[in-house]
């Protein structure tokens, strides 16, 4: 579904992604793990068209999207749910969700709201509330709900569990699993490698802009190297 081959991405003189290649197959949850600054968010931003690779190629559903705009990439079904719960604080929950559907046929809006409110009943309870007044966990749900309003074929999720209380972290991972089971392929960036490897099929480990390890999620979770470096035991 997604094929990234040998991309190099720079911020000015900083070489953030180095000859990086990854693949995501239809139906998978693939997770990217790695320390702060390894390049995980940069990779997601490059896939969604926010950053352009200097060299290398990105194919999505057998078509090149290497230098396409964000809007064109979204239209093809690749949707990015960014780090840090970027919701529109002064708009209501409902208005935030509606923005996620801006490229959809207006006639499907009611059904889309229903689908999202079924997944996140808390958002239904708070639909008229200003997004800025929601708790951290609710804002994360809203950010995910907004991305799901756009019917992603591939959902890029950047740190969905960041800053959440342990119980909510569990809920978010359960929801990611459900979204995947309902047919959405997921590329998940997580600091919480332990939880991410539990729900993922495969994983890539990034260090300073390169893929240094890849494999089945279970196999990586059992590897001594990963346990030492990323799982804290
Ligand atoms: P984190 O979990 O902290 O977001 P990450 O693995 O997502 O880490 P990136 O944010 O992708 O890492 O950063 C990769 C590298 O690019 C780092 O060296 C970082 O300092 C650098 N970098 C990221 N954003 C910028 C920017 N806007 N300008 C300059 N350098 C940047």
PDB file of C-alpha atoms and ligand atoms in Angstrom:
ATOM      1  CA  UNK A   1       0.000   0.000   0.000  1.00  0.00           C
ATOM      2  CA  UNK A   2       2.818   2.403   0.961  1.00  0.00           C
ATOM      3  CA  UNK A   3       6.337   2.067  -0.367  1.00  0.00           C
ATOM      4  CA  UNK A   4       9.007   4.522   0.735  1.00  0.00           C
ATOM      5  CA  UNK A   5      12.329   4.079  -1.000  1.00  0.00           C
ATOM      6  CA  UNK A   6      15.584   5.720  -0.054  1.00  0.00           C
ATOM      7  CA  UNK A   7      14.248   9.101   1.047  1.00  0.00           C
ATOM      8  CA  UNK A   8      16.521  11.867   2.260  1.00  0.00           C
ATOM      9  CA  UNK A   9      14.917  14.783   4.079  1.00  0.00           C
ATOM     10  CA  UNK A  10      16.639  17.918   5.325  1.00  0.00           C
ATOM     11  CA  UNK A  11      15.814  20.874   7.552  1.00  0.00           C
ATOM     12  CA  UNK A  12      18.319  23.322   6.086  1.00  0.00           C
ATOM     13  CA  UNK A  13      21.676  21.748   6.885  1.00  0.00           C
ATOM     14  CA  UNK A  14      20.203  19.104   9.202  1.00  0.00           C
ATOM     15  CA  UNK A  15      19.961  15.716   7.503  1.00  0.00           C
ATOM     16  CA  UNK A  16      16.865  14.360   9.291  1.00  0.00           C
ATOM     17  CA  UNK A  17      16.072  11.209   7.252  1.00  0.00           C
ATOM     18  CA  UNK A  18      18.879   9.243   5.657  1.00  0.00           C
ATOM     19  CA  UNK A  19      18.219   6.795   2.798  1.00  0.00           C
ATOM     20  CA  UNK A  20      15.157   5.650   4.634  1.00  0.00           C
ATOM     21  CA  UNK A  21      12.968   2.873   3.229  1.00  0.00           C
ATOM     22  CA  UNK A  22       9.839   1.371   4.752  1.00  0.00           C
ATOM     23  CA  UNK A  23       6.790  -0.465   3.526  1.00  0.00           C
ATOM     24  CA  UNK A  24       3.240  -0.766   4.854  1.00  0.00           C
ATOM     25  CA  UNK A  25       0.903  -3.409   3.522  1.00  0.00           C
ATOM     26  CA  UNK A  26      -2.852  -3.109   3.344  1.00  0.00           C
ATOM     27  CA  UNK A  27      -4.512  -4.074   6.630  1.00  0.00           C
ATOM     28  CA  UNK A  28      -1.422  -3.750   8.795  1.00  0.00           C
ATOM     29  CA  UNK A  29      -0.599  -1.747  11.876  1.00  0.00           C
ATOM     30  CA  UNK A  30       3.051  -0.814  11.485  1.00  0.00           C
ATOM     31  CA  UNK A  31       4.780   1.058  14.271  1.00  0.00           C
ATOM     32  CA  UNK A  32       7.839   3.309  14.176  1.00  0.00           C
ATOM     33  CA  UNK A  33       9.799   3.348  17.371  1.00  0.00           C
ATOM     34  CA  UNK A  34      12.872   5.310  18.330  1.00  0.00           C
ATOM     35  CA  UNK A  35      14.183   7.910  20.746  1.00  0.00           C
ATOM     36  CA  UNK A  36      13.356  11.626  20.618  1.00  0.00           C
ATOM     37  CA  UNK A  37      14.820  13.145  17.502  1.00  0.00           C
ATOM     38  CA  UNK A  38      15.147   9.833  15.626  1.00  0.00           C
ATOM     39  CA  UNK A  39      13.052  11.223  12.767  1.00  0.00           C
ATOM     40  CA  UNK A  40       9.666   9.603  13.335  1.00  0.00           C
ATOM     41  CA  UNK A  41       7.573  12.775  13.099  1.00  0.00           C
ATOM     42  CA  UNK A  42       9.667  13.956  10.158  1.00  0.00           C
ATOM     43  CA  UNK A  43       8.831  10.751   8.321  1.00  0.00           C
ATOM     44  CA  UNK A  44       5.084  11.178   8.902  1.00  0.00           C
ATOM     45  CA  UNK A  45       5.255  14.819   7.791  1.00  0.00           C
ATOM     46  CA  UNK A  46       7.066  13.771   4.630  1.00  0.00           C
ATOM     47  CA  UNK A  47       4.489  11.090   3.846  1.00  0.00           C
ATOM     48  CA  UNK A  48       1.627  13.548   4.227  1.00  0.00           C
ATOM     49  CA  UNK A  49       3.255  16.119   1.944  1.00  0.00           C
ATOM     50  CA  UNK A  50       4.211  18.694   4.601  1.00  0.00           C
ATOM     51  CA  UNK A  51       7.911  18.148   3.893  1.00  0.00           C
ATOM     52  CA  UNK A  52       9.512  17.233   0.570  1.00  0.00           C
ATOM     53  CA  UNK A  53      12.248  14.648   0.267  1.00  0.00           C
ATOM     54  CA  UNK A  54      15.353  15.815  -1.581  1.00  0.00           C
ATOM     55  CA  UNK A  55      15.803  12.359  -3.080  1.00  0.00           C
ATOM     56  CA  UNK A  56      13.960   9.058  -2.971  1.00  0.00           C
ATOM     57  CA  UNK A  57      10.402   8.075  -3.749  1.00  0.00           C
ATOM     58  CA  UNK A  58       7.071   7.523  -2.027  1.00  0.00           C
ATOM     59  CA  UNK A  59       4.372   5.369  -3.585  1.00  0.00           C
ATOM     60  CA  UNK A  60       0.867   5.090  -2.210  1.00  0.00           C
ATOM     61  CA  UNK A  61      -1.581   2.617  -3.737  1.00  0.00           C
ATOM     62  CA  UNK A  62       0.806   2.073  -6.656  1.00  0.00           C
ATOM     63  CA  UNK A  63       1.013   5.798  -7.532  1.00  0.00           C
ATOM     64  CA  UNK A  64       3.845   8.184  -6.851  1.00  0.00           C
ATOM     65  CA  UNK A  65       2.965  10.831  -4.259  1.00  0.00           C
ATOM     66  CA  UNK A  66       6.571  11.956  -3.826  1.00  0.00           C
ATOM     67  CA  UNK A  67       6.074  15.653  -4.432  1.00  0.00           C
ATOM     68  CA  UNK A  68       2.340  16.028  -4.102  1.00  0.00           C
ATOM     69  CA  UNK A  69       0.493  18.582  -1.993  1.00  0.00           C
ATOM     70  CA  UNK A  70      -1.103  17.718   1.338  1.00  0.00           C
ATOM     71  CA  UNK A  71      -4.551  18.142  -0.176  1.00  0.00           C
ATOM     72  CA  UNK A  72      -3.866  15.751  -3.020  1.00  0.00           C
ATOM     73  CA  UNK A  73      -2.448  13.144  -0.649  1.00  0.00           C
ATOM     74  CA  UNK A  74      -5.487  13.469   1.646  1.00  0.00           C
ATOM     75  CA  UNK A  75      -7.791  13.010  -1.340  1.00  0.00           C
ATOM     76  CA  UNK A  76      -6.127   9.702  -2.076  1.00  0.00           C
ATOM     77  CA  UNK A  77      -6.825   8.497   1.454  1.00  0.00           C
ATOM     78  CA  UNK A  78      -3.597   9.147   3.340  1.00  0.00           C
ATOM     79  CA  UNK A  79      -4.481  11.147   6.439  1.00  0.00           C
ATOM     80  CA  UNK A  80      -2.174  12.438   9.169  1.00  0.00           C
ATOM     81  CA  UNK A  81      -3.248  12.822  12.780  1.00  0.00           C
ATOM     82  CA  UNK A  82      -0.424  15.034  14.066  1.00  0.00           C
ATOM     83  CA  UNK A  83       1.375  15.026  17.377  1.00  0.00           C
ATOM     84  CA  UNK A  84       0.119  17.270  20.157  1.00  0.00           C
ATOM     85  CA  UNK A  85      -3.644  17.117  19.581  1.00  0.00           C
ATOM     86  CA  UNK A  86      -3.808  19.972  17.130  1.00  0.00           C
ATOM     87  CA  UNK A  87      -7.499  20.677  17.531  1.00  0.00           C
ATOM     88  CA  UNK A  88      -9.038  24.065  16.810  1.00  0.00           C
ATOM     89  CA  UNK A  89      -9.464  25.287  20.380  1.00  0.00           C
ATOM     90  CA  UNK A  90     -12.095  27.940  19.684  1.00  0.00           C
ATOM     91  CA  UNK A  91     -14.322  25.679  17.649  1.00  0.00           C
ATOM     92  CA  UNK A  92     -16.765  23.102  18.987  1.00  0.00           C
ATOM     93  CA  UNK A  93     -16.169  19.373  18.894  1.00  0.00           C
ATOM     94  CA  UNK A  94     -18.718  19.069  16.116  1.00  0.00           C
ATOM     95  CA  UNK A  95     -17.088  21.823  14.025  1.00  0.00           C
ATOM     96  CA  UNK A  96     -13.669  20.217  14.427  1.00  0.00           C
ATOM     97  CA  UNK A  97     -15.048  16.904  13.193  1.00  0.00           C
ATOM     98  CA  UNK A  98     -16.777  18.532  10.282  1.00  0.00           C
ATOM     99  CA  UNK A  99     -13.463  20.025   9.140  1.00  0.00           C
ATOM    100  CA  UNK A 100     -12.070  16.505   8.892  1.00  0.00           C
ATOM    101  CA  UNK A 101     -14.759  15.730   6.327  1.00  0.00           C
ATOM    102  CA  UNK A 102     -14.088  18.742   4.108  1.00  0.00           C
ATOM    103  CA  UNK A 103     -13.256  16.629   1.075  1.00  0.00           C
ATOM    104  CA  UNK A 104     -16.135  14.208   1.588  1.00  0.00           C
ATOM    105  CA  UNK A 105     -19.511  14.233  -0.052  1.00  0.00           C
ATOM    106  CA  UNK A 106     -21.789  16.364   2.199  1.00  0.00           C
ATOM    107  CA  UNK A 107     -24.519  13.746   1.905  1.00  0.00           C
ATOM    108  CA  UNK A 108     -22.440  11.281   3.936  1.00  0.00           C
ATOM    109  CA  UNK A 109     -21.812  13.749   6.787  1.00  0.00           C
ATOM    110  CA  UNK A 110     -24.584  12.482   9.088  1.00  0.00           C
ATOM    111  CA  UNK A 111     -23.434   8.876   8.755  1.00  0.00           C
ATOM    112  CA  UNK A 112     -19.831   9.926   9.373  1.00  0.00           C
ATOM    113  CA  UNK A 113     -20.755  11.766  12.579  1.00  0.00           C
ATOM    114  CA  UNK A 114     -22.621   8.682  13.744  1.00  0.00           C
ATOM    115  CA  UNK A 115     -19.659   6.419  13.002  1.00  0.00           C
ATOM    116  CA  UNK A 116     -17.248   8.666  14.936  1.00  0.00           C
ATOM    117  CA  UNK A 117     -19.623   9.175  17.879  1.00  0.00           C
ATOM    118  CA  UNK A 118     -20.013   5.393  18.104  1.00  0.00           C
ATOM    119  CA  UNK A 119     -16.253   5.005  18.354  1.00  0.00           C
ATOM    120  CA  UNK A 120     -15.887   7.949  20.772  1.00  0.00           C
ATOM    121  CA  UNK A 121     -19.129   8.306  22.795  1.00  0.00           C
ATOM    122  CA  UNK A 122     -17.442  11.002  24.902  1.00  0.00           C
ATOM    123  CA  UNK A 123     -17.294  13.259  21.851  1.00  0.00           C
ATOM    124  CA  UNK A 124     -21.040  12.953  21.386  1.00  0.00           C
ATOM    125  CA  UNK A 125     -21.619  14.039  24.991  1.00  0.00           C
ATOM    126  CA  UNK A 126     -19.426  17.055  24.360  1.00  0.00           C
ATOM    127  CA  UNK A 127     -20.287  17.886  20.782  1.00  0.00           C
ATOM    128  CA  UNK A 128     -21.241  21.521  21.462  1.00  0.00           C
ATOM    129  CA  UNK A 129     -18.299  22.136  23.795  1.00  0.00           C
ATOM    130  CA  UNK A 130     -15.303  24.226  22.719  1.00  0.00           C
ATOM    131  CA  UNK A 131     -12.434  21.905  21.875  1.00  0.00           C
ATOM    132  CA  UNK A 132      -9.985  23.964  23.949  1.00  0.00           C
ATOM    133  CA  UNK A 133     -11.900  23.118  27.125  1.00  0.00           C
ATOM    134  CA  UNK A 134     -11.640  19.333  26.650  1.00  0.00           C
ATOM    135  CA  UNK A 135      -9.254  17.211  28.713  1.00  0.00           C
ATOM    136  CA  UNK A 136      -6.035  15.989  27.088  1.00  0.00           C
ATOM    137  CA  UNK A 137      -7.491  12.560  26.431  1.00  0.00           C
ATOM    138  CA  UNK A 138     -10.641  14.009  24.903  1.00  0.00           C
ATOM    139  CA  UNK A 139      -8.595  16.277  22.640  1.00  0.00           C
ATOM    140  CA  UNK A 140      -6.629  13.252  21.476  1.00  0.00           C
ATOM    141  CA  UNK A 141      -9.881  11.448  20.700  1.00  0.00           C
ATOM    142  CA  UNK A 142     -11.101  14.508  18.820  1.00  0.00           C
ATOM    143  CA  UNK A 143      -7.897  14.669  16.763  1.00  0.00           C
ATOM    144  CA  UNK A 144      -8.292  10.994  15.871  1.00  0.00           C
ATOM    145  CA  UNK A 145     -11.997  11.401  15.210  1.00  0.00           C
ATOM    146  CA  UNK A 146     -11.322  14.327  12.892  1.00  0.00           C
ATOM    147  CA  UNK A 147      -8.787  12.262  10.924  1.00  0.00           C
ATOM    148  CA  UNK A 148     -11.253   9.366  10.704  1.00  0.00           C
ATOM    149  CA  UNK A 149     -13.978  11.674   9.341  1.00  0.00           C
ATOM    150  CA  UNK A 150     -11.866  11.809   6.155  1.00  0.00           C
ATOM    151  CA  UNK A 151     -12.120   8.041   5.552  1.00  0.00           C
ATOM    152  CA  UNK A 152      -8.408   7.305   5.634  1.00  0.00           C
ATOM    153  CA  UNK A 153      -7.177   4.225   3.815  1.00  0.00           C
ATOM    154  CA  UNK A 154      -3.897   4.781   5.624  1.00  0.00           C
ATOM    155  CA  UNK A 155      -3.958   6.644   8.932  1.00  0.00           C
ATOM    156  CA  UNK A 156      -0.711   8.192  10.160  1.00  0.00           C
ATOM    157  CA  UNK A 157      -0.884   8.519  13.929  1.00  0.00           C
ATOM    158  CA  UNK A 158       1.771  10.564  15.710  1.00  0.00           C
ATOM    159  CA  UNK A 159       2.111   9.787  19.435  1.00  0.00           C
ATOM    160  CA  UNK A 160      -1.569   9.252  20.247  1.00  0.00           C
ATOM    161  CA  UNK A 161      -0.812   8.244  23.838  1.00  0.00           C
ATOM    162  CA  UNK A 162       1.465  11.174  24.679  1.00  0.00           C
ATOM    163  CA  UNK A 163       0.700  12.809  28.003  1.00  0.00           C
ATOM    164  CA  UNK A 164      -2.330  10.659  28.766  1.00  0.00           C
ATOM    165  CA  UNK A 165      -3.173   8.932  32.045  1.00  0.00           C
ATOM    166  CA  UNK A 166      -2.441   5.171  31.979  1.00  0.00           C
ATOM    167  CA  UNK A 167      -6.099   4.140  31.764  1.00  0.00           C
ATOM    168  CA  UNK A 168      -6.685   6.407  28.798  1.00  0.00           C
ATOM    169  CA  UNK A 169      -3.542   5.148  27.113  1.00  0.00           C
ATOM    170  CA  UNK A 170      -5.109   1.702  27.183  1.00  0.00           C
ATOM    171  CA  UNK A 171      -8.329   3.065  25.666  1.00  0.00           C
ATOM    172  CA  UNK A 172      -6.474   4.799  22.856  1.00  0.00           C
ATOM    173  CA  UNK A 173      -4.570   1.633  21.919  1.00  0.00           C
ATOM    174  CA  UNK A 174      -7.807  -0.376  21.991  1.00  0.00           C
ATOM    175  CA  UNK A 175      -9.387   2.169  19.654  1.00  0.00           C
ATOM    176  CA  UNK A 176      -6.425   2.038  17.270  1.00  0.00           C
ATOM    177  CA  UNK A 177      -6.847  -1.728  17.134  1.00  0.00           C
ATOM    178  CA  UNK A 178     -10.584  -1.411  16.465  1.00  0.00           C
ATOM    179  CA  UNK A 179     -10.065   1.179  13.741  1.00  0.00           C
ATOM    180  CA  UNK A 180      -7.600  -1.189  12.096  1.00  0.00           C
ATOM    181  CA  UNK A 181      -9.943  -4.161  12.444  1.00  0.00           C
ATOM    182  CA  UNK A 182     -12.630  -2.093  10.707  1.00  0.00           C
ATOM    183  CA  UNK A 183     -10.384  -1.784   7.644  1.00  0.00           C
ATOM    184  CA  UNK A 184      -8.024   1.171   8.107  1.00  0.00           C
ATOM    185  CA  UNK A 185      -4.313   0.536   7.698  1.00  0.00           C
ATOM    186  CA  UNK A 186      -2.278   2.329  10.391  1.00  0.00           C
ATOM    187  CA  UNK A 187       1.244   3.703  10.614  1.00  0.00           C
ATOM    188  CA  UNK A 188       1.781   4.474  14.280  1.00  0.00           C
ATOM    189  CA  UNK A 189       4.542   6.549  15.856  1.00  0.00           C
ATOM    190  CA  UNK A 190       4.948   5.888  19.556  1.00  0.00           C
ATOM    191  CA  UNK A 191       7.289   6.547  22.446  1.00  0.00           C
ATOM    192  CA  UNK A 192       5.349   3.869  24.290  1.00  0.00           C
ATOM    193  CA  UNK A 193       7.099   1.045  22.442  1.00  0.00           C
ATOM    194  CA  UNK A 194       5.767  -1.605  24.774  1.00  0.00           C
ATOM    195  CA  UNK A 195       2.105  -0.901  23.978  1.00  0.00           C
ATOM    196  CA  UNK A 196       2.759  -0.151  20.328  1.00  0.00           C
ATOM    197  CA  UNK A 197       4.479  -3.501  19.785  1.00  0.00           C
ATOM    198  CA  UNK A 198       1.522  -5.246  21.426  1.00  0.00           C
ATOM    199  CA  UNK A 199      -0.971  -4.033  18.834  1.00  0.00           C
ATOM    200  CA  UNK A 200       1.286  -3.756  15.757  1.00  0.00           C
ATOM    201  CA  UNK A 201       1.955  -6.425  13.180  1.00  0.00           C
ATOM    202  CA  UNK A 202       5.398  -5.118  12.245  1.00  0.00           C
ATOM    203  CA  UNK A 203       7.781  -2.430  13.409  1.00  0.00           C
ATOM    204  CA  UNK A 204      10.714  -0.324  12.293  1.00  0.00           C
ATOM    205  CA  UNK A 205      13.249   1.062  14.730  1.00  0.00           C
ATOM    206  CA  UNK A 206      14.695   4.466  13.798  1.00  0.00           C
ATOM    207  CA  UNK A 207      17.935   5.954  15.058  1.00  0.00           C
ATOM    208  CA  UNK A 208      19.212   9.343  13.899  1.00  0.00           C
ATOM    209  CA  UNK A 209      17.186   9.271  10.707  1.00  0.00           C
ATOM    210  CA  UNK A 210      17.891   5.682   9.675  1.00  0.00           C
ATOM    211  CA  UNK A 211      16.084   2.379   9.978  1.00  0.00           C
ATOM    212  CA  UNK A 212      18.347   0.252  12.175  1.00  0.00           C
ATOM    213  CA  UNK A 213      16.038  -2.710  12.782  1.00  0.00           C
ATOM    214  CA  UNK A 214      12.802  -4.047  11.372  1.00  0.00           C
ATOM    215  CA  UNK A 215      10.698  -7.120  11.899  1.00  0.00           C
ATOM    216  CA  UNK A 216       7.557  -8.684  13.268  1.00  0.00           C
ATOM    217  CA  UNK A 217       6.270  -6.820  16.327  1.00  0.00           C
ATOM    218  CA  UNK A 218       6.352  -9.878  18.551  1.00  0.00           C
ATOM    219  CA  UNK A 219       9.824 -10.803  17.445  1.00  0.00           C
ATOM    220  CA  UNK A 220      11.082  -7.278  18.180  1.00  0.00           C
ATOM    221  CA  UNK A 221       9.295  -7.139  21.551  1.00  0.00           C
ATOM    222  CA  UNK A 222      11.121 -10.349  22.508  1.00  0.00           C
ATOM    223  CA  UNK A 223      14.533  -9.193  21.295  1.00  0.00           C
ATOM    224  CA  UNK A 224      17.080  -8.438  23.997  1.00  0.00           C
ATOM    225  CA  UNK A 225      18.354  -5.420  22.065  1.00  0.00           C
ATOM    226  CA  UNK A 226      14.907  -3.818  21.943  1.00  0.00           C
ATOM    227  CA  UNK A 227      14.127  -4.696  25.535  1.00  0.00           C
ATOM    228  CA  UNK A 228      17.303  -2.985  26.695  1.00  0.00           C
ATOM    229  CA  UNK A 229      17.023   0.114  24.518  1.00  0.00           C
ATOM    230  CA  UNK A 230      13.290   0.778  24.333  1.00  0.00           C
ATOM    231  CA  UNK A 231      11.308  -1.333  26.775  1.00  0.00           C
ATOM    232  CA  UNK A 232      13.225  -0.454  29.919  1.00  0.00           C
ATOM    233  CA  UNK A 233      14.222  -3.989  30.945  1.00  0.00           C
TER     234      UNK A 233
HETATM  235  P1  LIG B   1      10.058  13.311  18.763  1.00  0.00           P
HETATM  236  O1  LIG B   1       9.458  12.102  19.337  1.00  0.00           O
HETATM  237  O2  LIG B   1      10.815  14.131  19.733  1.00  0.00           O
HETATM  238  O3  LIG B   1       9.099  14.116  17.917  1.00  0.00           O
HETATM  239  P2  LIG B   1      11.107  12.255  16.329  1.00  0.00           P
HETATM  240  O4  LIG B   1      11.692  10.901  16.230  1.00  0.00           O
HETATM  241  O5  LIG B   1       9.733  12.434  15.824  1.00  0.00           O
HETATM  242  O6  LIG B   1      11.200  12.763  17.811  1.00  0.00           O
HETATM  243  P3  LIG B   1      11.794  14.415  14.603  1.00  0.00           P
HETATM  244  O7  LIG B   1      10.915  15.398  15.284  1.00  0.00           O
HETATM  245  O8  LIG B   1      11.339  13.843  13.319  1.00  0.00           O
HETATM  246  O9  LIG B   1      12.115  13.214  15.588  1.00  0.00           O
HETATM  247  O10 LIG B   1      13.232  15.068  14.429  1.00  0.00           O
HETATM  248  C1  LIG B   1      14.283  14.498  13.640  1.00  0.00           C
HETATM  249  C2  LIG B   1      15.465  15.461  13.608  1.00  0.00           C
HETATM  250  O11 LIG B   1      15.128  16.633  12.882  1.00  0.00           O
HETATM  251  C3  LIG B   1      15.938  15.936  14.964  1.00  0.00           C
HETATM  252  O12 LIG B   1      17.341  16.042  14.920  1.00  0.00           O
HETATM  253  C4  LIG B   1      15.296  17.289  15.108  1.00  0.00           C
HETATM  254  O13 LIG B   1      16.067  18.131  15.943  1.00  0.00           O
HETATM  255  C5  LIG B   1      15.286  17.789  13.699  1.00  0.00           C
HETATM  256  N1  LIG B   1      14.140  18.683  13.446  1.00  0.00           N
HETATM  257  C6  LIG B   1      12.823  18.372  13.595  1.00  0.00           C
HETATM  258  N2  LIG B   1      12.021  19.415  13.242  1.00  0.00           N
HETATM  259  C7  LIG B   1      12.857  20.401  12.843  1.00  0.00           C
HETATM  260  C8  LIG B   1      12.653  21.739  12.339  1.00  0.00           C
HETATM  261  N3  LIG B   1      11.430  22.245  12.166  1.00  0.00           N
HETATM  262  N4  LIG B   1      13.754  22.453  12.046  1.00  0.00           N
HETATM  263  C9  LIG B   1      15.005  21.955  12.205  1.00  0.00           C
HETATM  264  N5  LIG B   1      15.274  20.709  12.659  1.00  0.00           N
HETATM  265  C10 LIG B   1      14.213  19.936  12.971  1.00  0.00           C
END
